[in-house]
Amino acid sequence: MISLPPNTELMADAEATAHAAAEHLLAMAESAEGEPIAICLSGGSTPKRLYKLLASPGFVERVPWARIHWFFGDDRVVPWDDALSNVRMVREAFGHAAPVPATHLYFIPSDHGAEAGARAYEKTLRDFYGAGELDLERPLFDLVLLGLGSDGHTASLFPGKPALSERTAWVAPVPEAGLEPFVPRITLTFPALASSRSVLFLVNGASKREPLQRLADGEDLPARHVESAGRVTWYVDRDAAAA
Ligand code: 6PG
């Protein structure tokens, strides 16, 4: 087995990580004691299993849909119905079974380019939060879901790109992605991701062995810099953890 990040929970397979993540999300919702909660969704392919699970019998009746506000940690600057869009991925995964109030899904605007979209999403987040500065005592998100790219990126915070050093803005444009799909992106920045009660990385599959090992070897990869007001936890399946 490879070395794993701190706070890693090793799971049998992708289905087990999705179930554990669903229970973690429900626990976060429960701990909010009836208050509205904000969940920041990760994109890519890994989390689709989780989002489908939340909308499936056995979970769909347990999720407090009316209290949850769903945000996106990043997206590709493509039309929302494009196969590359994280909006499309989430819409397909939730399907018609998830009773998400339309006003509770905050998509990242993608029709006027990365710069304008980042500015618009920043305003959306600030309007929701109700203040211009993030207060450590009052995190923006209750839960941030993240994935790990094969190059060690997370959200659309790619190695060597300017967005890594953004410490004031909550949202940054990424004109050039560091990994396919090579389309412009819009991403939350480290300060925005850190304004969270909990961060949960979902990592499945053999293609993640290398970035996981590189993180464990101390390489300065973007995913290493994710912090939280609470705990950063990794749900890793055996395929990803195998040596
Ligand atoms: C995206 C994601 C990105 C993703 C990783 C892992 O928009 O692509 O936000 O950060 O989490 O690239 O992607 P997979 O889950 O597809 O391996």
Coordinates of C-alpha atoms and ligand atoms in Angstrom, one line a residue:
M1 CA 0.0 0.0 0.0
I2 CA 1.2 3.5 -0.7
S3 CA 1.5 6.2 2.0
L4 CA -1.7 8.1 2.5
P5 CA -2.5 11.7 3.7
P6 CA -3.4 12.3 7.3
N7 CA -7.1 11.7 8.2
T8 CA -7.4 9.1 5.4
E9 CA -10.2 6.5 5.8
L10 CA -9.5 3.6 3.5
M11 CA -12.6 2.1 1.9
A12 CA -13.2 -1.1 -0.1
D13 CA -14.2 0.5 -3.3
A14 CA -15.9 3.5 -5.0
E15 CA -19.3 2.5 -3.8
A16 CA -18.2 2.4 -0.2
T17 CA -16.6 5.8 -0.5
A18 CA -19.8 7.2 -1.9
H19 CA -21.9 5.7 0.9
A20 CA -19.5 7.0 3.5
A21 CA -19.5 10.5 1.9
A22 CA -23.4 10.5 1.8
E23 CA -23.5 9.6 5.6
H24 CA -20.9 12.3 6.2
L25 CA -23.0 14.9 4.4
L26 CA -26.1 13.8 6.3
A27 CA -24.2 14.1 9.6
M28 CA -23.1 17.7 8.6
A29 CA -26.7 18.5 7.8
E30 CA -27.9 17.0 11.1
S31 CA -25.3 19.0 13.1
A32 CA -26.7 22.3 11.6
E33 CA -29.8 21.7 13.7
G34 CA -32.4 22.9 11.2
E35 CA -30.4 25.8 9.9
P36 CA -29.7 26.3 6.2
I37 CA -26.4 24.7 5.1
A38 CA -24.1 25.3 2.2
I39 CA -22.4 22.4 0.4
C40 CA -19.7 23.0 -2.2
L41 CA -19.8 20.3 -4.9
S42 CA -16.7 19.0 -6.6
G43 CA -16.7 18.2 -10.3
G44 CA -15.1 15.7 -12.6
S45 CA -16.3 12.1 -12.7
T46 CA -15.6 10.7 -9.2
P47 CA -18.4 12.4 -7.3
K48 CA -21.2 11.6 -9.8
R49 CA -21.7 8.3 -7.9
L50 CA -22.3 10.2 -4.7
Y51 CA -24.7 12.6 -6.2
K52 CA -26.7 9.8 -7.8
L53 CA -26.7 8.0 -4.4
L54 CA -28.1 11.1 -2.6
A55 CA -31.0 11.1 -5.1
S56 CA -31.7 7.4 -4.7
P57 CA -34.1 5.5 -2.5
G58 CA -32.7 5.1 1.0
F59 CA -31.0 8.5 0.9
V60 CA -33.3 10.9 -1.1
E61 CA -35.8 10.8 1.8
R62 CA -33.1 11.5 4.4
V63 CA -31.5 14.5 2.7
P64 CA -32.9 17.8 4.0
W65 CA -33.2 19.2 0.5
A66 CA -35.1 22.3 1.5
R67 CA -32.3 23.4 3.8
I68 CA -29.3 22.7 1.6
H69 CA -27.7 25.3 -0.8
W70 CA -25.5 23.7 -3.4
F71 CA -22.5 25.5 -4.8
F72 CA -19.7 24.5 -7.2
G73 CA -16.0 24.4 -6.3
D74 CA -15.2 24.9 -9.9
D75 CA -16.5 24.5 -13.4
R76 CA -15.3 24.5 -17.0
V77 CA -16.2 27.6 -19.0
V78 CA -18.6 25.8 -21.4
P79 CA -22.4 25.9 -21.8
W80 CA -24.2 24.3 -18.9
D81 CA -25.5 21.6 -21.2
D82 CA -22.1 20.8 -22.6
A83 CA -20.7 17.3 -21.8
L84 CA -17.8 18.9 -20.1
S85 CA -19.9 21.0 -17.7
N86 CA -20.0 20.1 -14.0
V87 CA -23.5 21.6 -14.0
R88 CA -24.6 19.0 -16.5
M89 CA -22.9 16.3 -14.5
V90 CA -24.7 17.3 -11.3
R91 CA -28.1 17.8 -13.0
E92 CA -27.8 14.3 -14.6
A93 CA -26.8 12.7 -11.3
F94 CA -29.5 14.4 -9.2
G95 CA -32.0 13.8 -12.0
H96 CA -35.7 14.4 -11.3
A97 CA -35.6 12.4 -8.0
A98 CA -33.7 15.1 -6.0
P99 CA -36.2 17.8 -5.0
V100 CA -33.7 20.6 -5.1
P101 CA -35.3 24.0 -5.0
A102 CA -34.2 25.9 -8.1
T103 CA -33.1 28.8 -5.9
H104 CA -30.8 26.5 -4.0
L105 CA -28.5 25.6 -6.9
Y106 CA -25.8 28.2 -7.6
F107 CA -24.2 27.4 -10.9
I108 CA -21.0 29.1 -12.0
P109 CA -21.8 31.5 -14.9
S110 CA -20.0 30.3 -18.0
D111 CA -21.5 32.4 -20.8
H112 CA -19.2 35.5 -20.6
G113 CA -15.8 34.0 -20.2
A114 CA -13.6 33.1 -17.2
E115 CA -13.0 36.6 -15.9
A116 CA -16.6 37.8 -15.9
G117 CA -17.8 34.4 -14.6
A118 CA -15.4 34.5 -11.7
R119 CA -16.5 38.0 -10.8
A120 CA -20.2 37.1 -11.0
Y121 CA -19.7 33.9 -8.9
E122 CA -17.7 35.9 -6.3
K123 CA -20.7 38.2 -6.0
T124 CA -23.1 35.2 -5.6
L125 CA -20.9 33.9 -2.8
R126 CA -20.6 37.2 -1.0
D127 CA -24.4 37.9 -1.3
F128 CA -25.1 34.5 0.1
Y129 CA -22.6 34.9 2.9
G130 CA -23.8 38.4 3.7
A131 CA -20.4 40.0 4.4
G132 CA -17.3 41.0 2.4
E133 CA -14.8 39.3 4.5
L134 CA -14.7 35.7 5.5
D135 CA -14.9 35.2 9.3
L136 CA -13.1 32.1 10.6
E137 CA -15.8 31.8 13.2
R138 CA -18.5 31.6 10.6
P139 CA -17.4 29.4 7.6
L140 CA -19.0 30.0 4.2
F141 CA -19.5 26.3 3.6
D142 CA -20.6 23.5 5.9
L143 CA -19.0 21.0 3.7
V144 CA -16.6 21.2 0.8
L145 CA -16.3 18.1 -1.5
L146 CA -13.1 17.9 -3.5
G147 CA -11.4 15.5 -5.9
L148 CA -7.7 14.9 -6.7
G149 CA -6.4 15.2 -10.2
S150 CA -3.6 13.0 -11.5
D151 CA -1.3 16.0 -11.4
G152 CA -2.3 16.8 -7.8
H153 CA -4.7 19.6 -8.6
T154 CA -8.0 20.0 -6.8
A155 CA -11.0 22.1 -7.9
S156 CA -9.3 23.9 -10.8
L157 CA -6.3 24.9 -8.8
F158 CA -3.5 23.5 -11.0
P159 CA 0.2 23.2 -10.3
G160 CA 2.1 26.3 -11.4
K161 CA -1.0 28.4 -12.2
P162 CA -1.6 32.0 -10.8
A163 CA -4.9 31.0 -9.1
L164 CA -2.8 29.1 -6.5
S165 CA -1.5 32.3 -5.0
E166 CA -4.8 34.1 -4.9
R167 CA -5.4 35.0 -1.2
T168 CA -8.0 37.7 -1.4
A169 CA -10.6 36.8 -4.1
W170 CA -12.9 33.9 -3.3
V171 CA -13.2 32.9 -7.0
A172 CA -10.5 33.0 -9.7
P173 CA -10.5 32.6 -13.5
V174 CA -8.2 29.9 -14.9
P175 CA -7.6 30.8 -18.5
E176 CA -5.5 27.8 -19.1
A177 CA -6.3 24.5 -17.4
G178 CA -3.3 22.4 -16.4
L179 CA -4.9 19.1 -17.3
E180 CA -7.6 17.9 -19.8
P181 CA -10.1 19.1 -20.5
F182 CA -8.0 22.0 -21.7
V183 CA -10.8 24.6 -21.6
P184 CA -10.8 27.7 -19.4
R185 CA -12.0 27.2 -15.9
I186 CA -13.4 29.1 -12.9
T187 CA -12.4 27.9 -9.5
L188 CA -12.8 28.7 -5.8
T189 CA -9.6 29.8 -4.3
F190 CA -7.8 28.4 -1.2
P191 CA -9.3 31.0 1.2
A192 CA -12.8 30.2 0.0
L193 CA -12.3 26.4 0.3
A194 CA -10.8 26.9 3.8
S195 CA -13.9 28.7 4.9
S196 CA -15.6 25.4 5.7
R197 CA -16.7 23.3 8.6
S198 CA -15.4 20.2 6.9
V199 CA -13.6 19.3 3.7
L200 CA -13.9 15.8 2.2
F201 CA -11.7 14.5 -0.6
L202 CA -13.1 11.6 -2.6
V203 CA -10.4 9.6 -4.3
N204 CA -11.1 6.5 -6.3
G205 CA -9.1 4.4 -8.7
A206 CA -5.6 3.4 -9.7
S207 CA -5.0 6.7 -11.6
K208 CA -4.8 8.4 -8.2
R209 CA -2.0 6.3 -6.7
E210 CA 0.7 8.5 -8.1
P211 CA -0.7 11.9 -6.9
L212 CA -1.5 10.3 -3.5
Q213 CA 2.1 9.0 -3.2
R214 CA 3.6 12.3 -4.3
L215 CA 1.5 14.1 -1.6
A216 CA 2.7 11.5 1.0
D217 CA 6.3 12.1 -0.2
G218 CA 5.8 15.7 0.6
E219 CA 5.6 17.2 -2.9
D220 CA 4.2 20.7 -3.0
L221 CA 1.0 19.8 -4.9
P222 CA -2.1 22.1 -4.8
A223 CA -4.2 19.6 -2.9
R224 CA -1.7 19.8 0.0
H225 CA -2.7 23.4 0.6
V226 CA -6.4 22.8 1.2
E227 CA -7.3 23.7 4.8
S228 CA -10.5 23.9 6.8
A229 CA -11.9 25.5 9.9
G230 CA -12.8 21.9 10.8
R231 CA -11.2 18.8 9.5
V232 CA -9.9 17.8 6.0
T233 CA -10.7 14.1 5.6
W234 CA -9.8 11.8 2.7
Y235 CA -12.0 8.9 1.6
V236 CA -9.8 6.7 -0.5
D237 CA -10.6 3.3 -2.0
R238 CA -8.3 0.3 -2.2
D239 CA -7.7 0.8 -5.9
A240 CA -6.2 4.2 -5.3
A241 CA -4.3 3.1 -2.2
A242 CA -2.7 0.0 -3.7
A243 CA 1.0 0.1 -4.2
Ligands
6PG1 C1 -13.1 19.2 -12.3 C2 -12.9 18.9 -10.8 C3 -11.5 18.4 -10.6 C4 -11.6 16.9 -10.3 C5 -10.3 16.2 -10.5 C6 -10.6 14.7 -10.4 O1 -13.9 20.1 -12.6 O2 -12.5 18.4 -13.1 O3 -13.4 19.8 -10.0 O4 -10.8 19.0 -9.6 O5 -12.1 16.8 -9.0 O6 -9.8 16.6 -11.7 O7 -11.4 14.4 -11.5 P1 -12.0 12.9 -11.6 O8 -12.9 12.7 -10.4 O9 -12.7 12.9 -12.9 O10 -10.8 11.9 -11.6

